[in-house]
Coordinates of C-alpha atoms and ligand atoms in Angstrom, one line a residue:
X1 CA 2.9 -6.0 -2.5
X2 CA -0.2 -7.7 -3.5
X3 CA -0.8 -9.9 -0.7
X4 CA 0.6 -7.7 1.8
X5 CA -1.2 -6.3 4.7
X6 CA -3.1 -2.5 4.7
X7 CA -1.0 -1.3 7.4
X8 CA 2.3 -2.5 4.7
X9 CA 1.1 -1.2 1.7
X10 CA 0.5 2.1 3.4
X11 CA 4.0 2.2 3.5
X12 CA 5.0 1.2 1.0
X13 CA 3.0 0.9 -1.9
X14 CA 2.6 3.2 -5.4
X15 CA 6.3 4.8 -4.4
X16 CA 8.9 2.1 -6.2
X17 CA 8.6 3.8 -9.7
X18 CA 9.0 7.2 -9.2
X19 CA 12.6 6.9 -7.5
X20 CA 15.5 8.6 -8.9
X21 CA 18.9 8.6 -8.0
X22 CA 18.6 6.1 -5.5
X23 CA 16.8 8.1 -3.2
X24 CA 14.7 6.2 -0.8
X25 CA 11.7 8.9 -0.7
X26 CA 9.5 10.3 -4.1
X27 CA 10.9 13.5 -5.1
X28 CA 8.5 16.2 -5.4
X29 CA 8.9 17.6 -9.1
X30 CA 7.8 21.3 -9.7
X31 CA 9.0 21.5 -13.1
X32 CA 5.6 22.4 -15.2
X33 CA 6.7 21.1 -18.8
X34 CA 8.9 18.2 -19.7
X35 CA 11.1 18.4 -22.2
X36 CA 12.1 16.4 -25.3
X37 CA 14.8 16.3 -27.9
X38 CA 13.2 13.5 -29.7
X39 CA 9.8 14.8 -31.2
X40 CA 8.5 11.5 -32.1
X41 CA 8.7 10.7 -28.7
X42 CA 7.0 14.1 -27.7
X43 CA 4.2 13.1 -29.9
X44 CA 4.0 9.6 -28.2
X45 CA 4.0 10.6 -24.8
X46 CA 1.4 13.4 -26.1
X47 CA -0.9 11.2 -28.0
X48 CA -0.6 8.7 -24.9
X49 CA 0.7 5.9 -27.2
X50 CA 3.7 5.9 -24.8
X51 CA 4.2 6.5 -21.0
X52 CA 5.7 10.0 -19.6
X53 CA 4.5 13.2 -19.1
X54 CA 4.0 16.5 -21.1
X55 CA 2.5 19.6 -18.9
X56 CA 1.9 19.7 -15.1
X57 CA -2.0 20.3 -15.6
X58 CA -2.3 16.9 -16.9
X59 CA 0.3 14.4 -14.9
X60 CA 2.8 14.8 -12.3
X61 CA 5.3 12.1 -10.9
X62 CA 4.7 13.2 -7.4
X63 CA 0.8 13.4 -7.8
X64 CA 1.0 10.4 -9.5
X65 CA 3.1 8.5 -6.6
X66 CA 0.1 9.6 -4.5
X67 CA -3.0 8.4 -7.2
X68 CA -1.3 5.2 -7.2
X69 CA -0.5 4.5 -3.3
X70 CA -4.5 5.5 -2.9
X71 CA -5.7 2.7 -5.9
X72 CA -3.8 0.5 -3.7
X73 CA -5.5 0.7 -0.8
X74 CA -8.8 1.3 -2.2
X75 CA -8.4 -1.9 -4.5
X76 CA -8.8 -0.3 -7.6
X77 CA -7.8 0.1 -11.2
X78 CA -7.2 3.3 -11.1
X79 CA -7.2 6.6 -9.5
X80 CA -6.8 10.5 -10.9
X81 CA -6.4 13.3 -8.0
X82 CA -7.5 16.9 -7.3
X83 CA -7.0 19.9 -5.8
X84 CA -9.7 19.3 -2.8
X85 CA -11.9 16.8 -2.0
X86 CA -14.4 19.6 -3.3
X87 CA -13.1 19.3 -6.8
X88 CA -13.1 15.4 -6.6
X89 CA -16.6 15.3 -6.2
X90 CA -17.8 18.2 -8.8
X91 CA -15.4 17.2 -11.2
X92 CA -16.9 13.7 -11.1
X93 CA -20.6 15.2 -11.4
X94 CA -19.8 17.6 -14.4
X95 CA -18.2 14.4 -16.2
X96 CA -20.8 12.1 -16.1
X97 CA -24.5 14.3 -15.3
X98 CA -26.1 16.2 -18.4
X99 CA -29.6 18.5 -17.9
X100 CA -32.7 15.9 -17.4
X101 CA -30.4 12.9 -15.3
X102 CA -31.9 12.2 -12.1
X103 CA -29.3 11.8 -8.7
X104 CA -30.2 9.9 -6.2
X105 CA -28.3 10.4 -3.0
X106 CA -29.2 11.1 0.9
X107 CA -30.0 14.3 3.0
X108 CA -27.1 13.9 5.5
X109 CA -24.0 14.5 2.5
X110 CA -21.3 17.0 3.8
X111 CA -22.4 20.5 3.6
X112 CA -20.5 21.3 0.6
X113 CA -21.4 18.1 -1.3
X114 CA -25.3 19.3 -0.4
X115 CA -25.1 22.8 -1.8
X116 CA -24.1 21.4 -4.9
X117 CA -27.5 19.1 -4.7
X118 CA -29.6 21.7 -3.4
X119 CA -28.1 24.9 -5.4
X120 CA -25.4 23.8 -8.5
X121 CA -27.1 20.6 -10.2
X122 CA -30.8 21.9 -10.3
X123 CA -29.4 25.0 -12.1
X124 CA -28.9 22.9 -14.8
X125 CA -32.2 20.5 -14.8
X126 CA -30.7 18.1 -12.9
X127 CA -33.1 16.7 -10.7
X128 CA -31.8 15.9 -7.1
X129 CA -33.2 13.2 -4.7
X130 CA -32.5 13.4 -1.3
X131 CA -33.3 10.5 0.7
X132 CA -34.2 9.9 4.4
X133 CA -30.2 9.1 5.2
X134 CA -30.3 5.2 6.6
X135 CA -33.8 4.8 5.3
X136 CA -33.0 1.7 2.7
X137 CA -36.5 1.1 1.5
X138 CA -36.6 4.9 0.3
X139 CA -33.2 5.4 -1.2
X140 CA -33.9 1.9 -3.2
X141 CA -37.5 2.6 -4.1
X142 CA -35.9 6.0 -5.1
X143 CA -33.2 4.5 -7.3
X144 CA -35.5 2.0 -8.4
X145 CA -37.3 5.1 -10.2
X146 CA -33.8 5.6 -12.5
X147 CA -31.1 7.4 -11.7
X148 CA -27.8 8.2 -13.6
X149 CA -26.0 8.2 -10.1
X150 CA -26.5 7.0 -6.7
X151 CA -24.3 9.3 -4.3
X152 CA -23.8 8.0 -0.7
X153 CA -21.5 9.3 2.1
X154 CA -21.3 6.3 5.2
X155 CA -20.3 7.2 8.0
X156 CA -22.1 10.5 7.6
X157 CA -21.4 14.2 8.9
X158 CA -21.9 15.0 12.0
X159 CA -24.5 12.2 13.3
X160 CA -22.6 9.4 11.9
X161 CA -25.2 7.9 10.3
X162 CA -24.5 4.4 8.3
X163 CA -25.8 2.8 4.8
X164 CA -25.6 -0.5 3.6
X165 CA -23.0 0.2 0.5
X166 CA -23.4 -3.3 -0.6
X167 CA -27.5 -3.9 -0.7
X168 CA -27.5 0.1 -2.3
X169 CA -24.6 -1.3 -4.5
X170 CA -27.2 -3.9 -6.1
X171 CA -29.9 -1.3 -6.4
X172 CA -28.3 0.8 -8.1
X173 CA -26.5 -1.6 -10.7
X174 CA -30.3 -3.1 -11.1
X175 CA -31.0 0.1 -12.6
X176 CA -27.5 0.6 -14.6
X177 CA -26.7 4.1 -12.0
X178 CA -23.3 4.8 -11.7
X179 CA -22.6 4.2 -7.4
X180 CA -20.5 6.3 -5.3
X181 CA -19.2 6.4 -2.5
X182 CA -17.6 9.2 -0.7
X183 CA -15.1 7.3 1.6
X184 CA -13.7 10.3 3.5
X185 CA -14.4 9.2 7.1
X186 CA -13.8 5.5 6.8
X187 CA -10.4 5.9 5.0
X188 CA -9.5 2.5 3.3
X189 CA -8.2 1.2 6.4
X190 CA -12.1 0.7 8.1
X191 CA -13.5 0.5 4.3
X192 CA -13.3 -0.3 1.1
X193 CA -16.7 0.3 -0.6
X194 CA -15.3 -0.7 -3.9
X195 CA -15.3 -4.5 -2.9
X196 CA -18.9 -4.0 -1.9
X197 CA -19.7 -3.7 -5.5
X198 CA -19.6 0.1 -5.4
X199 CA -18.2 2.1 -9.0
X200 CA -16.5 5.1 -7.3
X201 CA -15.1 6.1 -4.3
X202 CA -13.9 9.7 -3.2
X203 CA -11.9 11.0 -0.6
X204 CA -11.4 14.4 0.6
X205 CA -7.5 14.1 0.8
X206 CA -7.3 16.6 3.2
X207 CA -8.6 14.7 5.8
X208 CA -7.4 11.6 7.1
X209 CA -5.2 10.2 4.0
X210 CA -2.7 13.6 4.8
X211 CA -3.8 13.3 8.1
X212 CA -2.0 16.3 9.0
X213 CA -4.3 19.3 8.1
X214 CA -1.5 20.8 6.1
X215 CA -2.3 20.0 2.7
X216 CA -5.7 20.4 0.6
X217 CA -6.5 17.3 -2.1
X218 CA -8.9 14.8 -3.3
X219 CA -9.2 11.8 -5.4
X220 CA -11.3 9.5 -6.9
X221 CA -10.5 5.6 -7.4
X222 CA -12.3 3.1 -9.3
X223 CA -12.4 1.0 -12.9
X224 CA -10.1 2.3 -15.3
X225 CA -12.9 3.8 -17.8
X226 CA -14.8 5.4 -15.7
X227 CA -11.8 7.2 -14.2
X228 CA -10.3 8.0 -17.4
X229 CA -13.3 10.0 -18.3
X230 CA -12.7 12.2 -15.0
X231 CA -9.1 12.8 -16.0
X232 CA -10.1 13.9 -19.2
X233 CA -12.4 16.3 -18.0
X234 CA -10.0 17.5 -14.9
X235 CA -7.3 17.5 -17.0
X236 CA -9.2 20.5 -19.2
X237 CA -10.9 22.0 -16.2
X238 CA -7.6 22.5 -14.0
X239 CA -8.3 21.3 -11.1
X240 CA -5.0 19.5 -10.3
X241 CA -3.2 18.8 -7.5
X242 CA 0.0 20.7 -6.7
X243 CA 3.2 18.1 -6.6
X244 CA 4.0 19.8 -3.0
X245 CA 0.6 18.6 -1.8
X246 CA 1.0 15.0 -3.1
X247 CA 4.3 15.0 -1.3
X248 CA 2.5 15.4 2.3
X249 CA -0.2 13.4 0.8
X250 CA 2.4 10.4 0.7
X251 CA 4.3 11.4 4.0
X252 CA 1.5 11.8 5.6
X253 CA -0.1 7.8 4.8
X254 CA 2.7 6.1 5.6
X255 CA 0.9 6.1 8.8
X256 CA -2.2 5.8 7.6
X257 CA -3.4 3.0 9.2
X258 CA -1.2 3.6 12.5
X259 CA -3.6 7.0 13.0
X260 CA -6.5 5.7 11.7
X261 CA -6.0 2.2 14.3
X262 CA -5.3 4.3 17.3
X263 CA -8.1 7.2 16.6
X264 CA -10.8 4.4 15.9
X265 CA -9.8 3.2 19.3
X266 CA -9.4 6.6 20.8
X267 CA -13.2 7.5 19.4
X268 CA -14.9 4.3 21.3
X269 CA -13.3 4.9 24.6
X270 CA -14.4 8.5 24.1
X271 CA -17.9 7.5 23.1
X272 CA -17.9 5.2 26.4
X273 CA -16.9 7.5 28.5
X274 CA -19.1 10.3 27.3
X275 CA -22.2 8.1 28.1
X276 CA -21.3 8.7 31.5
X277 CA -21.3 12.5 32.1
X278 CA -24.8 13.4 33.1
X279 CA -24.3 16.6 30.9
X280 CA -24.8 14.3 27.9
X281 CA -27.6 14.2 25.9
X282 CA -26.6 11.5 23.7
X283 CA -23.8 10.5 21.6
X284 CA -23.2 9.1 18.8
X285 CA -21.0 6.7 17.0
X286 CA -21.2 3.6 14.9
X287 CA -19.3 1.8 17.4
X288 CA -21.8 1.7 20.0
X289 CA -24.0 -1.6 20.2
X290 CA -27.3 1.4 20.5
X291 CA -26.1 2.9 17.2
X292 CA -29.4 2.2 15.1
X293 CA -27.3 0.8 12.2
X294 CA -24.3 -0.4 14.6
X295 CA -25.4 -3.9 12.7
X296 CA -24.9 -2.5 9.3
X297 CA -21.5 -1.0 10.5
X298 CA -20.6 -4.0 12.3
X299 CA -20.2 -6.2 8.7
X300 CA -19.1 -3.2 6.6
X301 CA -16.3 -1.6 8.7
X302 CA -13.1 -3.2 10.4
X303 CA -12.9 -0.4 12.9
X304 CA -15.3 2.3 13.1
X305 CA -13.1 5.4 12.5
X306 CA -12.0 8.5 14.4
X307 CA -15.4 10.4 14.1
X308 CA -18.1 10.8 16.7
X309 CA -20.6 13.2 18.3
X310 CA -22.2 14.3 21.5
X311 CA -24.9 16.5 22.1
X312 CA -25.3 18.7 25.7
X313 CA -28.1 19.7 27.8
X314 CA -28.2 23.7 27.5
X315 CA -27.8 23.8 23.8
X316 CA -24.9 26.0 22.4
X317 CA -24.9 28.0 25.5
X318 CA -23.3 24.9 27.1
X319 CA -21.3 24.1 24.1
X320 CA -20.2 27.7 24.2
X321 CA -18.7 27.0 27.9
X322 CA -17.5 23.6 27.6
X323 CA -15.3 23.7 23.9
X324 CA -12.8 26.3 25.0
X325 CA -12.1 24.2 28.7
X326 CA -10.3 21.5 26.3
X327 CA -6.7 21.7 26.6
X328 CA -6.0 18.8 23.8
X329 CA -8.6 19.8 21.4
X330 CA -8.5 22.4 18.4
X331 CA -11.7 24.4 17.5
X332 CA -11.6 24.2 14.4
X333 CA -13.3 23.1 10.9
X334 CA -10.9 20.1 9.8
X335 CA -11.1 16.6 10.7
X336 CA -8.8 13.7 10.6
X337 CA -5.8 15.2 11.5
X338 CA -3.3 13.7 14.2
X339 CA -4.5 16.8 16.9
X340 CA -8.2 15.9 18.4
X341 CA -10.6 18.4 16.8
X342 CA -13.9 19.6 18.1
X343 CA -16.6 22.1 16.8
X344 CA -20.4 22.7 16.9
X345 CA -22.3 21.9 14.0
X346 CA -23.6 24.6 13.4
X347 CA -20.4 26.1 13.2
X348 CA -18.7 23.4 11.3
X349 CA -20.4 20.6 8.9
X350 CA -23.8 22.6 8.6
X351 CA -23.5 26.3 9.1
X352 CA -25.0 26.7 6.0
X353 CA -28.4 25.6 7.4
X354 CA -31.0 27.5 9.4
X355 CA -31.5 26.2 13.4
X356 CA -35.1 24.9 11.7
X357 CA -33.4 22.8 9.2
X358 CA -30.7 21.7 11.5
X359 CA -33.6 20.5 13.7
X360 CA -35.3 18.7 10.5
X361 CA -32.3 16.9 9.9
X362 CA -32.4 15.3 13.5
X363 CA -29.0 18.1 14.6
X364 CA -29.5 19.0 18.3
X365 CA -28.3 22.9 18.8
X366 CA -25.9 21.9 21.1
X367 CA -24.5 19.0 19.0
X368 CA -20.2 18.1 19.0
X369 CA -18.3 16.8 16.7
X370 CA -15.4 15.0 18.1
X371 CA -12.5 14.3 15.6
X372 CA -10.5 12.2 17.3
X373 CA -6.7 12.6 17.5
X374 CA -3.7 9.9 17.7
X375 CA -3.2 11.1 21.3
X376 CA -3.0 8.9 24.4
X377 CA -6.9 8.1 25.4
X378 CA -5.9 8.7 29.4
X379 CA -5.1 12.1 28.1
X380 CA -8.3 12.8 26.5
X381 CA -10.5 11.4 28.7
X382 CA -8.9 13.5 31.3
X383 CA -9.2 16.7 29.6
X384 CA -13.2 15.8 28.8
X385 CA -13.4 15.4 32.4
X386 CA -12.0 18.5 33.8
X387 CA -14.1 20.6 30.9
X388 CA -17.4 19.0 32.4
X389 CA -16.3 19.3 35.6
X390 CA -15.8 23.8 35.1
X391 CA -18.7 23.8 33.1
X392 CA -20.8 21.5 36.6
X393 CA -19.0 23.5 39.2
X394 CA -22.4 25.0 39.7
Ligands
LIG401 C1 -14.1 17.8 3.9 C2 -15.0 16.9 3.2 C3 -15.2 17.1 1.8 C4 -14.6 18.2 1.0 O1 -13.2 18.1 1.0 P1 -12.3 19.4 0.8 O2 -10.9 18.8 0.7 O3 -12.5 20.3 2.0 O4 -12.7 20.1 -0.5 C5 -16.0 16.1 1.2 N1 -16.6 15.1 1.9 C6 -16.4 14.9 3.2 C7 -17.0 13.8 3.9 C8 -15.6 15.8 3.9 O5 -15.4 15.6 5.2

């Protein structure tokens, strides 16, 4: 398994142990205790001196199928799951932040990760530093300063904005901060920040490891004692994933790297072809040679994922008109799923913001974010094309 490819180990990987019965596929175990007729052995498994599980709050064979199939990919130690990807990231804050730490981290996080730095940590005297996203010299003259974490999120939400994982990486270990890396929009198959030196990464599950916006989950990955402390505290605080989750979880990344291949490739064409519609404004992906940090992308990324955005003249008047043309497109909130998804941002990633604040953060009004789908490109282009083509009939 080791030396296999991505696209292999997607496949395959993190299921072998948790067969029974010579079925071919992990079962999905509800059962919520586990029972034992030996108590010594109870007190084993209980006091971890011996493998096995005791209560479904703690560990799961499913869920752990699923942790293990993620460290895989990732290239990590080890890896404990959640609920959401919500619960991945505060879970991972409440272990390791007490009142007077400092954060360092950048302006363009997703909206939920944000609140948490604008509204949740200051609450209790955490201080919060929000950095220019893609400006390097601030975020290391920042970090520089001391920081108990440095918090990073590449590409970013909506604007797909890039940072340099590995030279933050090396600030942030000069100062002993603990590095993450939210690795949501990547995925392991365009990323792996942990081989850029990097102490964390999360995922919102629910994204494009299920890939099939049916199930909610998130996980973090990384050395073994730093994750252990997150399990301890998840394990207390609850916030566990449900076995039937893990199950699509698993289902859903044995194709992986198929989806995330053919939407990475889906999402340039797009981008291309959007450049040429005069209703365009500008669009944006890390793919595109003009991307300011296309460089930075370039030596980070092996494809440069499913997400991009476009911004139209006539601000969300236009957006209004042109969104509900699309044939192959959902409106709605999720991304990574095998169905192209569109939305406004001010509807989707930062509806929490004021048009004033989305204009501070560089977010056009009539900004789109384009999740794009495993469907065939001719089809997508096509049904871009006859949108702009109502919305120009004049
Ligand atoms: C969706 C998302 C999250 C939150 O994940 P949930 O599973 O919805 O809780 C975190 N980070 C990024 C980049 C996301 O896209």
């Amino acid at each position: 398994m080791e030396n296999a490819k991505l696209g292999t180990k997607a496949v395959w990987a993190g299921e072998k142990d948790y067969l029974v019965h010579g079925a071919t596929q992990v079962p999905v175990v509800l059962s919520v205790a586990y029972g034992y007729d030996d108590l010594e052995q109870w007190y084993e498994v209980a006091t971890g001196k011996r493998d096995g599980h005791i209560y479904g709050r703690n560990t799961n064979p499913t869920v752990q199928s699923f942790e293990d199939k993620v460290k895989i990919l990732e290239g990590a130690e080890a890896a404990t799951s959640f609920s959401t990807g919500m619960a991945a990231i505060s879970n991972t804050f409440a272990t390791f932040l007490v009142p007077g730490d400092r954060i360092v981290s950048i302006k363009d996080t997703y909206g939920g990760t944000n609140k948490i730095f604008t509204e949740f940590l200051p609450r209790q005297q955490i201080e919060v530093i929000l950095c220019e996203t893609g400006n390097h010299e601030q975020m290391e003259a920042e970090v520089l300063k001391g920081c108990k974490i440095l918090y990073l999120e590449t590409p970013t939400n909506p604007t797909v904005k890039i940072t340099d994982i590995e030279r933050m990486a090396k600030a942030g270990k000069a100062v002993g901060a603990l590095v993450i890396v939210d690795n949501t929009f990547a995925t392991p198959i365009n990323q792996t920040p942990l081989s850029l030196g990097v102490d964390l990464v999360i995922h919102s599950a629910t994204k494009f490891l299920g890939g099939h916006a049916d199930a909610l989950g998130g996980i973090v990955c990384g050395k073994k004692e730093l994750v252990e402390q997150i399990f301890d505290y998840r394990e207390i605080n609850g916030a566990t994933m449900d076995p039937m989750a893990a199950y699509l979880m698993l289902r859903g990344m044995k194709t992986l790297h198929l989806r995330v291949c053919q939407q990475s490739k889906n999402a340039i064409a797009l981008a291309n072809y959007l450049k040429t519609e005069d209703l365009v404004e500008g669009v944006y992906y890390p793919g595109l040679e003009e991307h300011p940090n296309h460089h930075i992308a370039k030596k980070q990324m092996k494809g440069y994922g499913g997400m991009l955005s476009f911004s139209v003249k006539g601000g969300m008047n236009m957006v209004k008109e042109l969104l509900p043309r699309l044939q192959f497109a959902n409106r709605a909130a999720n991304l990574g799923a095998v169905e192209t998804t569109v939305g406004p941002a001010r509807t989707t990633s930062h509806i929490e913001c004021t048009p004033e604040e989305r204009a501070a953060m560089g977010i056009p009004e009539g900004l789109i974010r384009v999740s794009c789908g495993i469907e065939e490109i001719d089809d997508l282009i096509a049904d871009f094309k006859q949108a702009f083509a109502y919305v120009n009939r004049g």
